[in-house]
Coordinates of C-alpha atoms in Angstrom, one line a residue:
Chain A
M296 CA -26.6 -0.8 5.4
M297 CA -30.3 0.5 5.3
I298 CA -29.8 2.9 7.9
L299 CA -26.9 4.4 6.1
K300 CA -28.9 4.8 3.3
V301 CA -31.6 6.3 5.2
A302 CA -29.1 8.8 6.7
W303 CA -27.6 9.5 3.5
R304 CA -30.9 10.4 1.9
N305 CA -32.1 12.3 4.8
I306 CA -29.1 14.7 4.1
W307 CA -30.5 15.6 0.8
R308 CA -34.3 16.3 2.0
S309 CA -33.3 20.0 2.7
R310 CA -30.7 20.2 -0.2
V311 CA -30.1 24.1 0.4
R312 CA -29.8 23.8 4.0
S313 CA -27.4 21.0 3.8
L314 CA -25.5 22.5 1.0
V315 CA -24.9 25.7 3.1
V316 CA -23.1 23.3 5.7
I317 CA -21.3 21.5 3.0
G318 CA -20.3 24.9 1.6
A319 CA -19.1 26.1 4.7
V320 CA -16.8 23.1 5.2
L321 CA -15.6 23.2 2.0
I322 CA -14.6 26.7 2.0
G323 CA -13.2 26.5 5.5
V324 CA -11.1 23.3 4.6
W325 CA -10.0 25.3 1.7
S326 CA -9.2 28.4 3.2
F327 CA -7.3 26.5 5.9
I328 CA -5.1 24.7 3.7
A329 CA -4.3 28.1 1.9
M330 CA -3.6 29.8 5.1
M331 CA -1.7 26.9 6.4
A332 CA 0.4 26.5 3.4
L333 CA 1.1 30.1 3.3
S334 CA 2.0 30.6 7.1
L335 CA 4.5 27.4 6.5
G336 CA 6.0 28.5 3.2
M337 CA 6.7 32.0 5.2
T338 CA 8.3 30.1 8.2
G339 CA 10.0 27.7 5.9
G340 CA 11.5 30.7 4.0
Y341 CA 12.6 32.3 7.0
V342 CA 14.3 29.0 8.3
D343 CA 15.8 28.0 5.2
N344 CA 17.5 31.3 4.9
A345 CA 18.7 31.3 8.3
I346 CA 20.3 28.0 8.0
R347 CA 21.9 28.7 4.5
Y348 CA 23.3 32.1 5.3
Q349 CA 23.6 32.2 9.0
T350 CA 23.6 29.0 11.1
S351 CA 24.0 25.9 8.8
H352 CA 22.6 22.7 10.5
I353 CA 25.2 22.3 13.0
Q354 CA 28.0 24.4 14.1
I355 CA 31.1 23.5 16.2
H356 CA 33.0 25.7 18.3
H357 CA 35.4 26.2 21.3
P358 CA 33.0 25.8 24.6
E359 CA 33.8 29.6 25.5
F360 CA 33.9 31.1 22.1
N361 CA 30.5 31.9 21.8
E362 CA 30.4 34.1 25.2
D363 CA 33.7 36.0 24.6
K364 CA 34.4 35.8 21.0
E365 CA 38.1 35.7 21.7
L366 CA 40.4 34.6 19.2
A367 CA 42.1 32.2 21.8
F368 CA 39.1 29.9 21.9
M369 CA 40.2 27.7 18.8
I370 CA 39.2 24.4 18.1
E371 CA 42.3 22.7 18.4
D372 CA 41.6 19.2 17.4
D373 CA 41.6 18.2 13.7
L374 CA 38.3 17.0 12.8
T375 CA 38.7 17.1 9.1
E376 CA 38.9 13.5 8.4
D377 CA 36.4 12.4 10.8
L378 CA 33.8 14.6 9.5
E379 CA 34.5 13.8 5.5
A380 CA 34.1 10.3 6.6
K381 CA 30.3 10.8 8.0
S382 CA 27.9 10.1 5.2
E383 CA 25.3 12.0 6.6
I384 CA 27.2 15.4 6.4
V385 CA 27.0 16.9 3.0
S386 CA 29.3 19.9 3.1
T387 CA 31.4 21.5 5.8
A388 CA 33.4 24.7 6.2
Y389 CA 35.9 25.7 8.5
R390 CA 36.3 29.2 9.6
S391 CA 38.5 31.4 11.7
I392 CA 36.5 34.3 13.0
A393 CA 38.0 37.6 14.4
N394 CA 35.5 40.3 16.2
G395 CA 36.8 43.8 15.2
M396 CA 36.2 47.0 13.5
I397 CA 35.9 47.6 9.8
R398 CA 36.8 51.2 8.9
S399 CA 36.2 53.2 5.7
S400 CA 37.8 56.8 5.4
R401 CA 34.1 57.9 6.3
S402 CA 32.7 55.6 8.9
A403 CA 33.5 52.5 11.2
R404 CA 31.4 49.5 12.5
G405 CA 32.0 46.5 14.5
V406 CA 31.7 43.2 12.6
A407 CA 32.7 39.6 12.6
I408 CA 35.3 39.2 10.6
K409 CA 35.1 35.7 8.8
G410 CA 38.0 34.0 7.6
V411 CA 36.9 31.4 5.0
I412 CA 37.9 29.0 2.2
P413 CA 36.2 29.9 -0.7
E414 CA 35.3 26.7 -2.2
Q415 CA 33.8 25.5 1.1
E416 CA 31.7 28.5 1.6
E417 CA 30.6 28.1 -2.2
R418 CA 29.1 24.5 -1.1
L419 CA 27.7 25.2 2.1
S420 CA 26.4 28.7 2.8
Q421 CA 26.0 29.6 -1.1
I422 CA 26.9 33.4 -0.2
S423 CA 28.5 33.1 -3.7
E424 CA 25.1 33.0 -5.3
K425 CA 24.1 36.1 -3.3
I426 CA 26.7 38.5 -4.8
V427 CA 24.9 41.5 -6.1
E428 CA 27.9 43.7 -7.2
G429 CA 31.3 42.8 -8.3
T430 CA 32.4 39.1 -7.8
Y431 CA 33.2 36.3 -5.5
F432 CA 36.7 35.7 -4.2
Q433 CA 39.1 35.7 -7.2
E434 CA 42.2 33.6 -7.2
D435 CA 45.8 34.9 -6.5
K436 CA 44.8 37.9 -4.8
N437 CA 45.5 39.0 -1.6
N438 CA 43.5 40.8 1.0
Q439 CA 40.0 40.7 -0.6
I440 CA 37.2 41.2 1.5
I441 CA 33.6 40.6 0.7
V442 CA 30.9 42.8 2.4
S443 CA 27.1 43.1 2.3
R444 CA 25.6 46.1 0.2
E445 CA 23.9 47.2 3.5
L446 CA 27.3 47.5 5.4
A447 CA 28.9 49.1 2.0
E448 CA 26.4 51.9 2.3
K449 CA 27.0 52.4 6.1
L450 CA 30.6 52.7 5.5
K451 CA 29.9 54.9 2.5
V452 CA 32.2 52.9 0.3
R453 CA 31.8 51.5 -3.2
L454 CA 33.1 48.4 -4.8
R455 CA 36.8 48.0 -5.4
K456 CA 37.3 50.4 -2.6
K457 CA 39.7 49.9 0.3
V458 CA 38.6 49.5 3.9
V459 CA 40.6 48.5 6.9
I460 CA 39.9 45.8 9.3
Q461 CA 41.3 45.9 12.9
F462 CA 41.4 43.7 16.0
Q463 CA 43.2 42.4 18.9
D464 CA 45.3 39.4 18.0
L465 CA 46.6 36.5 20.0
N466 CA 48.9 38.7 21.9
K467 CA 46.3 41.5 22.6
E468 CA 48.0 43.5 20.5
I469 CA 45.8 45.5 17.9
V470 CA 46.6 44.8 14.2
A471 CA 45.2 46.2 11.4
S472 CA 45.4 45.7 7.6
S473 CA 43.7 47.0 4.6
F474 CA 41.3 45.0 2.4
R475 CA 39.8 45.8 -1.1
I476 CA 36.2 45.2 -1.5
V477 CA 35.8 42.6 -4.5
G478 CA 32.3 41.8 -4.0
M479 CA 29.1 42.8 -2.3
F480 CA 26.4 40.4 -1.2
S481 CA 22.8 40.6 0.2
T482 CA 20.9 37.7 1.6
G483 CA 17.6 39.2 2.2
N484 CA 18.4 39.5 5.9
T485 CA 19.6 43.0 6.5
M486 CA 20.4 42.5 10.5
A487 CA 22.6 39.5 9.5
D488 CA 24.2 41.1 6.9
L489 CA 25.3 44.1 8.6
A490 CA 27.0 41.6 11.2
S491 CA 29.7 39.9 9.1
V492 CA 32.2 40.3 6.4
F493 CA 34.2 37.7 4.6
V494 CA 38.2 37.5 3.8
L495 CA 40.5 34.5 3.0
Q496 CA 41.3 32.4 5.7
D497 CA 44.9 32.6 4.9
D498 CA 44.9 36.5 5.1
L499 CA 42.9 36.5 8.4
N500 CA 45.0 33.9 10.2
E501 CA 48.4 35.9 9.2
L502 CA 46.8 38.9 10.9
I503 CA 45.7 36.6 13.9
G504 CA 49.2 35.3 13.8
K505 CA 48.5 31.8 13.9
D506 CA 48.5 29.7 10.4
N507 CA 45.7 27.2 11.4
A508 CA 43.7 29.2 13.4
L509 CA 40.1 27.7 13.5
H510 CA 37.1 29.0 15.5
E511 CA 34.2 27.7 13.8
I512 CA 33.3 24.4 11.9
A513 CA 29.9 24.9 10.0
M514 CA 28.1 21.7 8.2
I515 CA 24.9 21.0 6.4
I516 CA 23.4 17.5 6.7
K517 CA 21.5 15.4 4.2
D518 CA 18.2 14.8 6.2
V519 CA 17.1 17.2 8.5
E520 CA 15.0 14.6 10.3
Q521 CA 18.6 13.2 11.4
L522 CA 19.8 16.5 12.9
E523 CA 19.8 15.3 16.4
N524 CA 21.2 12.0 16.0
V525 CA 24.2 13.6 14.1
Q526 CA 24.6 16.1 16.7
Q527 CA 24.6 13.4 19.5
D528 CA 27.1 11.5 17.6
L529 CA 29.5 14.2 17.2
K530 CA 28.9 15.2 20.8
S531 CA 30.1 11.9 22.1
T532 CA 33.1 11.9 19.8
Y533 CA 34.0 15.3 20.9
P534 CA 32.9 16.1 24.3
D535 CA 35.1 18.9 24.7
L536 CA 33.9 21.1 22.1
L537 CA 30.3 22.9 21.9
I538 CA 28.4 21.2 19.2
E539 CA 25.0 23.0 18.6
N540 CA 22.0 22.6 15.9
Y541 CA 20.5 25.3 14.2
R542 CA 17.6 25.6 16.8
E543 CA 20.2 26.1 19.7
I544 CA 22.3 28.6 17.7
A545 CA 19.3 30.8 16.8
P546 CA 16.4 30.2 19.0
D547 CA 14.5 32.6 17.3
V548 CA 14.2 30.3 14.4
Q549 CA 12.9 27.5 16.7
L550 CA 10.5 29.9 18.1
Y551 CA 9.3 30.9 14.9
E552 CA 9.1 27.1 14.0
S553 CA 7.0 26.3 17.1
Q554 CA 4.9 29.4 17.1
I555 CA 3.7 29.3 13.8
Y556 CA 2.3 25.6 14.7
V557 CA 0.8 27.1 17.6
S558 CA -0.9 29.7 16.2
L559 CA -2.4 27.6 13.3
S560 CA -3.6 25.1 16.1
I561 CA -5.6 28.0 17.9
L562 CA -6.8 28.9 14.2
L563 CA -8.2 25.5 13.6
A564 CA -9.6 25.2 17.1
I565 CA -11.7 28.4 16.1
F566 CA -12.4 26.8 12.8
M567 CA -14.0 23.6 14.2
L568 CA -15.8 25.2 16.9
A569 CA -17.6 27.4 14.5
L570 CA -18.1 24.5 12.4
I571 CA -19.6 22.5 15.3
F572 CA -22.3 25.1 16.2
G573 CA -23.0 25.4 12.4
I574 CA -23.7 21.5 12.1
I575 CA -25.4 21.5 15.3
N576 CA -27.8 24.0 14.3
T577 CA -28.6 22.4 11.1
M578 CA -29.0 18.8 12.8
L579 CA -31.0 20.2 15.4
M580 CA -33.4 21.3 13.0
A581 CA -33.5 18.4 11.0
V582 CA -34.3 16.2 14.1
L583 CA -36.9 18.7 15.3
E584 CA -39.0 18.7 12.0
R585 CA -38.6 15.3 11.9
T586 CA -40.0 14.6 15.3
R587 CA -43.1 12.4 14.2
E588 CA -40.9 10.3 11.8
L589 CA -38.9 9.6 14.5
G590 CA -41.4 8.7 16.9
M591 CA -42.9 6.4 14.1
L592 CA -39.6 4.8 13.5
M593 CA -39.5 4.1 17.5
A594 CA -43.0 3.0 17.4
I595 CA -42.5 0.4 14.7
G596 CA -39.3 -0.9 16.7
M597 CA -36.3 0.9 15.7
N598 CA -34.5 1.2 19.2
R599 CA -32.6 4.0 20.4
I600 CA -29.2 2.5 19.4
R601 CA -30.3 2.7 15.8
V602 CA -31.9 6.1 16.1
F603 CA -28.7 7.5 17.7
F604 CA -26.4 5.8 15.2
M605 CA -28.7 7.1 12.2
I606 CA -28.3 10.8 13.4
V607 CA -24.7 10.4 14.2
M608 CA -24.0 9.0 10.7
E609 CA -26.2 11.7 9.0
T610 CA -24.2 14.5 10.8
L611 CA -20.9 12.7 9.9
M612 CA -22.0 12.8 6.3
L613 CA -22.9 16.2 6.3
G614 CA -19.9 17.4 8.2
I615 CA -17.3 15.8 5.9
I616 CA -18.8 15.6 2.4
G617 CA -17.4 18.9 2.0
A618 CA -13.9 18.2 3.2
P619 CA -12.5 16.2 0.7
L620 CA -13.5 18.5 -2.3
G621 CA -12.1 21.5 0.0
M622 CA -8.8 19.6 0.2
L623 CA -8.6 18.9 -3.6
I624 CA -9.2 22.5 -3.9
G625 CA -6.8 23.5 -1.6
W626 CA -4.2 21.3 -2.8
L627 CA -4.7 22.4 -6.3
T628 CA -4.3 26.1 -4.9
V629 CA -1.3 25.3 -3.0
K630 CA 0.2 23.6 -5.9
Y631 CA -0.4 26.4 -8.2
L632 CA 0.9 29.0 -5.8
N633 CA 4.0 26.7 -5.1
R634 CA 5.0 27.1 -8.5
T635 CA 4.3 30.6 -9.0
G636 CA 5.1 32.0 -5.7
I637 CA 3.4 34.9 -4.1
D638 CA 5.3 38.0 -4.6
L639 CA 4.9 40.4 -1.3
S640 CA 7.6 42.7 -2.3
G641 CA 5.0 45.1 -3.5
F642 CA 3.0 45.7 -0.3
A643 CA 5.7 44.4 2.5
K644 CA 8.7 46.6 2.1
G645 CA 10.3 46.0 5.6
I646 CA 9.7 42.5 5.2
E647 CA 13.4 41.6 4.1
R648 CA 14.6 43.3 7.2
F649 CA 13.3 40.3 9.2
G650 CA 15.2 37.8 7.2
M651 CA 12.2 36.5 5.2
D652 CA 12.0 36.1 1.5
T653 CA 9.8 38.5 -0.5
V654 CA 8.5 35.6 -2.5
I655 CA 6.7 33.1 -0.6
Y656 CA 6.3 29.6 -1.9
P657 CA 3.3 28.1 0.0
S658 CA 3.7 24.2 0.5
L659 CA 2.2 21.7 2.7
D660 CA 2.8 18.2 3.9
T661 CA 0.6 15.4 3.1
E662 CA 0.3 14.8 6.9
M663 CA -1.2 18.1 7.3
Y664 CA -4.1 17.1 4.9
L665 CA -4.6 14.2 6.9
Q666 CA -4.6 15.8 10.2
L667 CA -7.3 18.6 8.9
M668 CA -9.3 15.4 7.5
V669 CA -9.2 14.3 11.1
S670 CA -9.9 17.3 12.6
V671 CA -12.8 17.6 10.6
L672 CA -14.1 13.9 11.6
I673 CA -13.7 14.7 15.0
T674 CA -15.7 17.8 14.6
A675 CA -18.4 16.3 12.6
L676 CA -18.5 13.2 15.6
L677 CA -18.6 16.0 18.4
A678 CA -21.1 18.0 16.5
S679 CA -23.1 14.9 16.4
V680 CA -23.8 14.0 19.9
Y681 CA -26.3 16.7 20.7
P682 CA -28.7 16.0 18.0
A683 CA -28.6 12.2 18.4
I684 CA -29.2 12.8 22.1
K685 CA -32.1 15.1 21.3
A686 CA -33.7 12.4 18.8
I687 CA -33.4 9.5 21.3
R688 CA -35.0 11.4 24.1
L689 CA -38.2 11.7 21.8
R690 CA -41.2 9.6 23.3
P691 CA -42.5 8.2 20.3
M692 CA -46.4 8.2 21.4
E693 CA -45.8 11.9 22.2
A694 CA -44.1 12.4 19.1
I695 CA -46.8 10.8 16.9
R696 CA -49.4 12.5 18.4
K697 CA -48.2 16.0 17.9
L698 CA -50.6 16.6 15.2
Chain B
M267 CA -56.5 -17.7 22.0
A268 CA -56.4 -14.3 23.5
V269 CA -53.7 -12.0 21.6
I270 CA -54.7 -9.1 24.0
I271 CA -55.4 -9.3 27.7
T272 CA -55.9 -6.3 29.9
E273 CA -56.6 -6.7 33.5
Q274 CA -58.2 -3.6 35.3
I275 CA -55.9 -1.0 33.8
E276 CA -56.1 2.4 34.8
K277 CA -54.2 5.4 33.3
I278 CA -54.3 8.8 35.3
Y279 CA -52.2 11.8 33.8
N280 CA -50.5 14.3 35.7
P281 CA -51.1 12.2 39.1
D282 CA -49.6 15.1 41.3
K283 CA -50.9 18.1 39.8
V284 CA -54.5 18.1 38.2
P285 CA -55.1 14.3 37.8
V286 CA -57.1 13.4 34.7
H287 CA -58.3 9.7 34.7
A288 CA -58.1 8.7 31.4
L289 CA -59.0 5.0 31.9
R290 CA -60.9 3.6 35.0
G291 CA -60.3 0.2 35.1
V292 CA -60.4 -1.6 31.5
D293 CA -60.8 -5.3 31.2
L294 CA -60.5 -6.4 27.6
E295 CA -59.6 -9.6 25.8
I296 CA -59.1 -9.7 22.1
D297 CA -58.7 -13.0 20.4
E298 CA -56.6 -14.2 17.4
G299 CA -58.3 -13.5 14.1
E300 CA -60.5 -10.7 15.6
F301 CA -61.4 -7.5 13.4
T302 CA -62.3 -5.2 16.0
A303 CA -63.0 -1.6 16.1
I304 CA -62.3 0.5 19.3
V305 CA -64.7 3.6 19.3
G306 CA -65.7 6.4 21.5
P307 CA -65.9 10.1 21.5
S308 CA -62.9 12.3 22.2
G309 CA -61.7 12.0 25.6
S310 CA -63.2 8.7 26.0
G311 CA -59.5 7.4 26.5
K312 CA -59.8 5.3 23.5
T313 CA -56.4 6.9 22.3
T314 CA -54.9 6.1 25.6
L315 CA -56.3 2.4 25.6
L316 CA -54.8 2.2 22.2
N317 CA -51.5 3.4 23.4
I318 CA -51.0 1.2 26.1
I319 CA -52.0 -2.1 24.1
G320 CA -49.8 -0.9 21.5
G321 CA -46.7 -0.8 24.1
L322 CA -46.2 3.0 23.3
D323 CA -47.3 3.9 26.9
T324 CA -47.9 2.2 30.1
P325 CA -50.8 2.0 32.3
T326 CA -50.9 3.3 36.1
K327 CA -52.3 0.3 37.3
G328 CA -53.4 -3.1 35.8
K329 CA -51.7 -5.6 33.3
V330 CA -51.3 -5.7 30.0
Y331 CA -50.8 -9.1 28.1
I332 CA -49.6 -9.3 24.7
A333 CA -49.2 -12.6 23.4
G334 CA -48.8 -13.9 26.5
T335 CA -46.1 -11.5 27.5
D336 CA -46.8 -9.1 30.4
I337 CA -45.5 -5.7 28.7
S338 CA -46.0 -3.6 31.7
T339 CA -42.9 -4.7 32.9
L340 CA -40.7 -3.9 29.7
S341 CA -39.3 -0.4 29.5
G342 CA -36.8 1.4 26.9
N343 CA -35.4 -0.6 24.3
G344 CA -37.1 -3.8 25.6
M345 CA -40.3 -2.4 24.7
I346 CA -39.0 -1.0 21.3
N347 CA -37.9 -4.3 20.6
F348 CA -41.0 -6.2 21.6
R349 CA -43.3 -3.7 19.5
K350 CA -40.7 -4.6 16.7
D351 CA -41.6 -8.3 16.7
H352 CA -45.1 -8.4 18.0
I353 CA -47.1 -5.3 16.9
G354 CA -47.9 -4.0 13.2
F355 CA -48.5 -0.1 13.3
I356 CA -50.8 1.5 11.0
F357 CA -50.9 5.4 11.7
Q358 CA -53.2 8.0 10.4
S359 CA -50.4 9.6 8.7
Y360 CA -46.7 9.8 8.7
N361 CA -46.4 6.1 8.5
L362 CA -43.6 5.8 6.1
I363 CA -40.1 6.9 5.9
P364 CA -40.1 9.5 3.0
V365 CA -36.6 8.8 1.8
L366 CA -37.4 5.2 1.1
T367 CA -39.2 3.7 -1.7
A368 CA -42.5 1.4 -1.0
R369 CA -40.2 -1.7 -1.0
E370 CA -37.5 -0.2 1.0
N371 CA -40.2 0.8 3.7
V372 CA -41.5 -2.9 4.0
E373 CA -37.9 -3.9 3.8
F374 CA -36.8 -1.5 6.7
I375 CA -38.8 -3.3 9.5
M376 CA -37.4 -6.6 8.7
M377 CA -33.7 -5.1 8.5
L378 CA -34.6 -4.3 12.1
Q379 CA -35.6 -7.7 12.7
K380 CA -32.0 -8.6 11.0
K381 CA -33.8 -11.1 8.3
S382 CA -31.7 -11.8 5.1
K383 CA -31.6 -9.6 2.3
K384 CA -33.1 -12.4 0.2
E385 CA -35.7 -13.0 2.5
R386 CA -36.5 -9.4 2.8
D387 CA -36.6 -8.9 -0.8
Q388 CA -38.9 -11.9 -1.3
R389 CA -41.4 -10.8 1.4
A390 CA -41.6 -7.3 0.5
N391 CA -42.4 -8.2 -3.0
E392 CA -45.2 -10.5 -1.9
L393 CA -46.8 -8.4 0.6
L394 CA -46.7 -5.5 -2.0
D395 CA -48.1 -7.7 -4.7
A396 CA -50.8 -8.8 -2.0
V397 CA -51.7 -5.1 -1.4
G398 CA -52.0 -4.3 -4.9
L399 CA -48.9 -2.3 -5.4
H400 CA -47.1 -4.6 -7.6
D401 CA -46.3 -1.6 -10.1
K402 CA -45.4 1.1 -7.4
K403 CA -42.8 -1.1 -5.6
N404 CA -40.1 1.5 -6.4
K405 CA -42.1 5.0 -5.8
R406 CA -41.3 7.1 -2.6
P407 CA -44.2 7.8 -0.5
M408 CA -44.5 11.3 -1.9
E409 CA -45.1 9.8 -5.1
L410 CA -48.0 7.6 -4.0
S411 CA -51.6 8.5 -3.3
G412 CA -53.0 8.4 0.3
G413 CA -54.6 5.2 -0.1
Q414 CA -51.4 3.7 -1.8
Q415 CA -49.3 5.0 1.2
Q416 CA -51.7 3.2 3.5
R417 CA -51.5 -0.1 1.8
V418 CA -47.7 0.3 2.2
A419 CA -48.2 0.8 5.6
V420 CA -50.2 -2.4 5.8
A421 CA -47.7 -4.1 4.0
R422 CA -44.8 -3.0 6.3
A423 CA -47.0 -3.5 9.2
L424 CA -47.4 -7.3 8.0
A425 CA -43.7 -7.7 7.1
S426 CA -42.7 -8.3 10.7
K427 CA -45.0 -11.3 10.9
P428 CA -46.7 -9.4 14.3
S429 CA -49.2 -10.9 16.8
F430 CA -51.7 -8.4 15.6
I431 CA -51.9 -5.0 13.8
L432 CA -53.0 -1.9 15.4
A433 CA -54.5 0.8 13.2
D434 CA -54.9 3.9 14.4
E435 CA -57.6 5.8 12.6
P436 CA -56.1 4.6 9.3
T437 CA -58.7 6.0 6.8
A438 CA -58.8 9.5 8.5
N439 CA -57.3 11.0 5.6
L440 CA -58.7 8.8 2.8
D441 CA -61.6 9.4 0.3
S442 CA -64.4 6.8 0.2
Q443 CA -63.1 4.8 -2.6
S444 CA -59.6 4.3 -1.1
T445 CA -61.4 3.6 2.3
A446 CA -63.3 1.0 0.8
D447 CA -60.4 -0.5 -1.2
L448 CA -58.2 -0.5 2.0
L449 CA -60.9 -1.9 4.2
D450 CA -61.6 -4.6 1.6
M451 CA -57.8 -5.6 1.4
M452 CA -57.6 -6.0 5.5
A453 CA -60.6 -7.7 5.8
E454 CA -59.2 -10.3 2.9
L455 CA -56.1 -10.6 5.0
N456 CA -58.0 -11.2 8.1
R457 CA -60.1 -13.9 6.5
E458 CA -57.6 -15.5 4.6
E459 CA -54.2 -15.1 6.7
G460 CA -56.3 -15.0 10.1
M461 CA -54.3 -11.7 11.1
T462 CA -55.9 -10.0 13.8
F463 CA -56.7 -6.3 13.3
V464 CA -57.5 -3.7 16.0
F465 CA -58.8 -0.3 15.0
S466 CA -59.3 2.9 16.6
T467 CA -61.8 5.0 14.7
H468 CA -64.4 7.6 14.2
D469 CA -65.1 6.5 10.7
Q470 CA -68.5 4.8 10.5
R471 CA -67.3 2.9 7.3
V472 CA -64.9 1.5 9.5
I473 CA -67.1 0.7 12.1
D474 CA -69.6 -0.8 9.7
R475 CA -67.3 -3.6 8.7
A476 CA -65.8 -4.4 12.1
R477 CA -67.0 -7.7 13.8
R478 CA -66.7 -6.3 17.0
V479 CA -67.1 -3.1 18.2
I480 CA -65.9 -2.0 21.7
T481 CA -67.3 1.6 22.8
L482 CA -65.2 3.5 25.4
I483 CA -67.0 6.3 27.4
D484 CA -65.1 8.1 30.2
G485 CA -62.5 5.7 30.5
K486 CA -64.6 2.5 30.9
I487 CA -66.1 0.1 28.3
A488 CA -69.7 1.3 27.8
K489 CA -70.6 -1.3 25.1
D490 CA -68.9 -4.5 23.7
E491 CA -70.8 -5.9 21.0
V492 CA -69.9 -8.9 18.7
R493 CA -71.7 -9.1 15.3

């Protein structure tokens, strides 16, 4: 197509000017990809942590448990067989939970005391991997407790020291028992770490006064995309239980997830807007300095549709040449940083408190690259309209005579 | 047969504010095969007349027929398309698309006419041979001399098989030798192909070669001599 050839060659008439625009697009796309990957890496880390150590994908409770945290709001049904039969569910943990106090000789704090089955938690919450002092639960020992290092510091206790846990049992009687700290964990989320301690389920249930006390079932599913389907399926099977996904359990996670997209969209809009003005400016210059030539083209019979098309194509090419290259560099940057990670611990000490990892692994879906490409295309298309209109408004006779 | 007929054309610029009568009733008939120069001092209306018969401007009053079509009724793209098929233009300068080679420039207008690639190739080659540029076909305008550029413009004007060729001061930027060569070539095309040429010019060398000279003064035909 000859007009495309003309349009393409026209771009290179003002090499430097065109390269400035192409460079701007390239750098813009590149930095946008890097920033997007960084933000998503940060959110991803946060969400992953929240799921892994706090919420899992789906949790099941007695409908009133979340409000009152009363021991009496137990899950009475036996879901074990049913849940094991579901192929979407990768791992499940059954917990009894008592809200009470943990006391050392120096201090006391309110915590959620989680009675767990060690093997289940190992598969599900991987708290075992976050043990920073001591060990995970050991076999054949009673009254073991695992607390976070932060909590131990608050209580001013050390490993292998005893602490007392205390709560109201099912009969509203205060029960207390002493536990020995076998391990300390730290997940990176200080707030969450301070709020829970882990003991063996048998030990806790004995204190509660009911062998099979069960308050929480947490599970991880195979494919997060299927989250709502699995949840819906469970809901219909167990209408009397409260079945929530991680977004419902921790609205902050959802907020964080959605907010990052909003802020990225705003940033993208700003980037596009700046790009539009840059492209319009360049193309307007290109059109105005070619007034006579455009006049000649219209005089010899190039109609307005073709002139319009030519300028649009020229603008489009100018606007998008830089994008693929910017994406390639961006992709390589993300790939590299994803392997090495960005260590923020040096200059962001407080970041752990918010439950974020100090090492960020930027990552970006292919879909995002496509979306960005489409955005650049739309930007260039929008930017092409004004210069093209300007070009076809020229009156050939006046343009030619403008000597 | 008349290629161009104008009937009492008048052109008034600025009719509302300070009216300027550029043309005051011009009757003109140019037949097929003519080699005609339109001359006249600045402000005589020469350029206006040329624009009107070239379909680049419309008269305030009167009618213009090109190859039997009343072009004063055409507008916008209709007019552009008419020019594409019926009028070959050669301007003083800025004739060629700078980013295209000589051959591509000649092909371009045929592309606008939706001619096949094969036909375009063949005709562009023939025409560039005919204007004596067989060895410059792949040069861009920048790499050609002024005279050579005008030859490409002639080839381009011929490519669309127009009813006539309108040449607006085609020799204004050329030296004597190039002017003579260009005029020889156009005269030959006129003689052998019967192509009609209408010039607007100040150049005595062009006037000397014209077979009919129409002199405009103050928007009217003052003299019309056939040699």
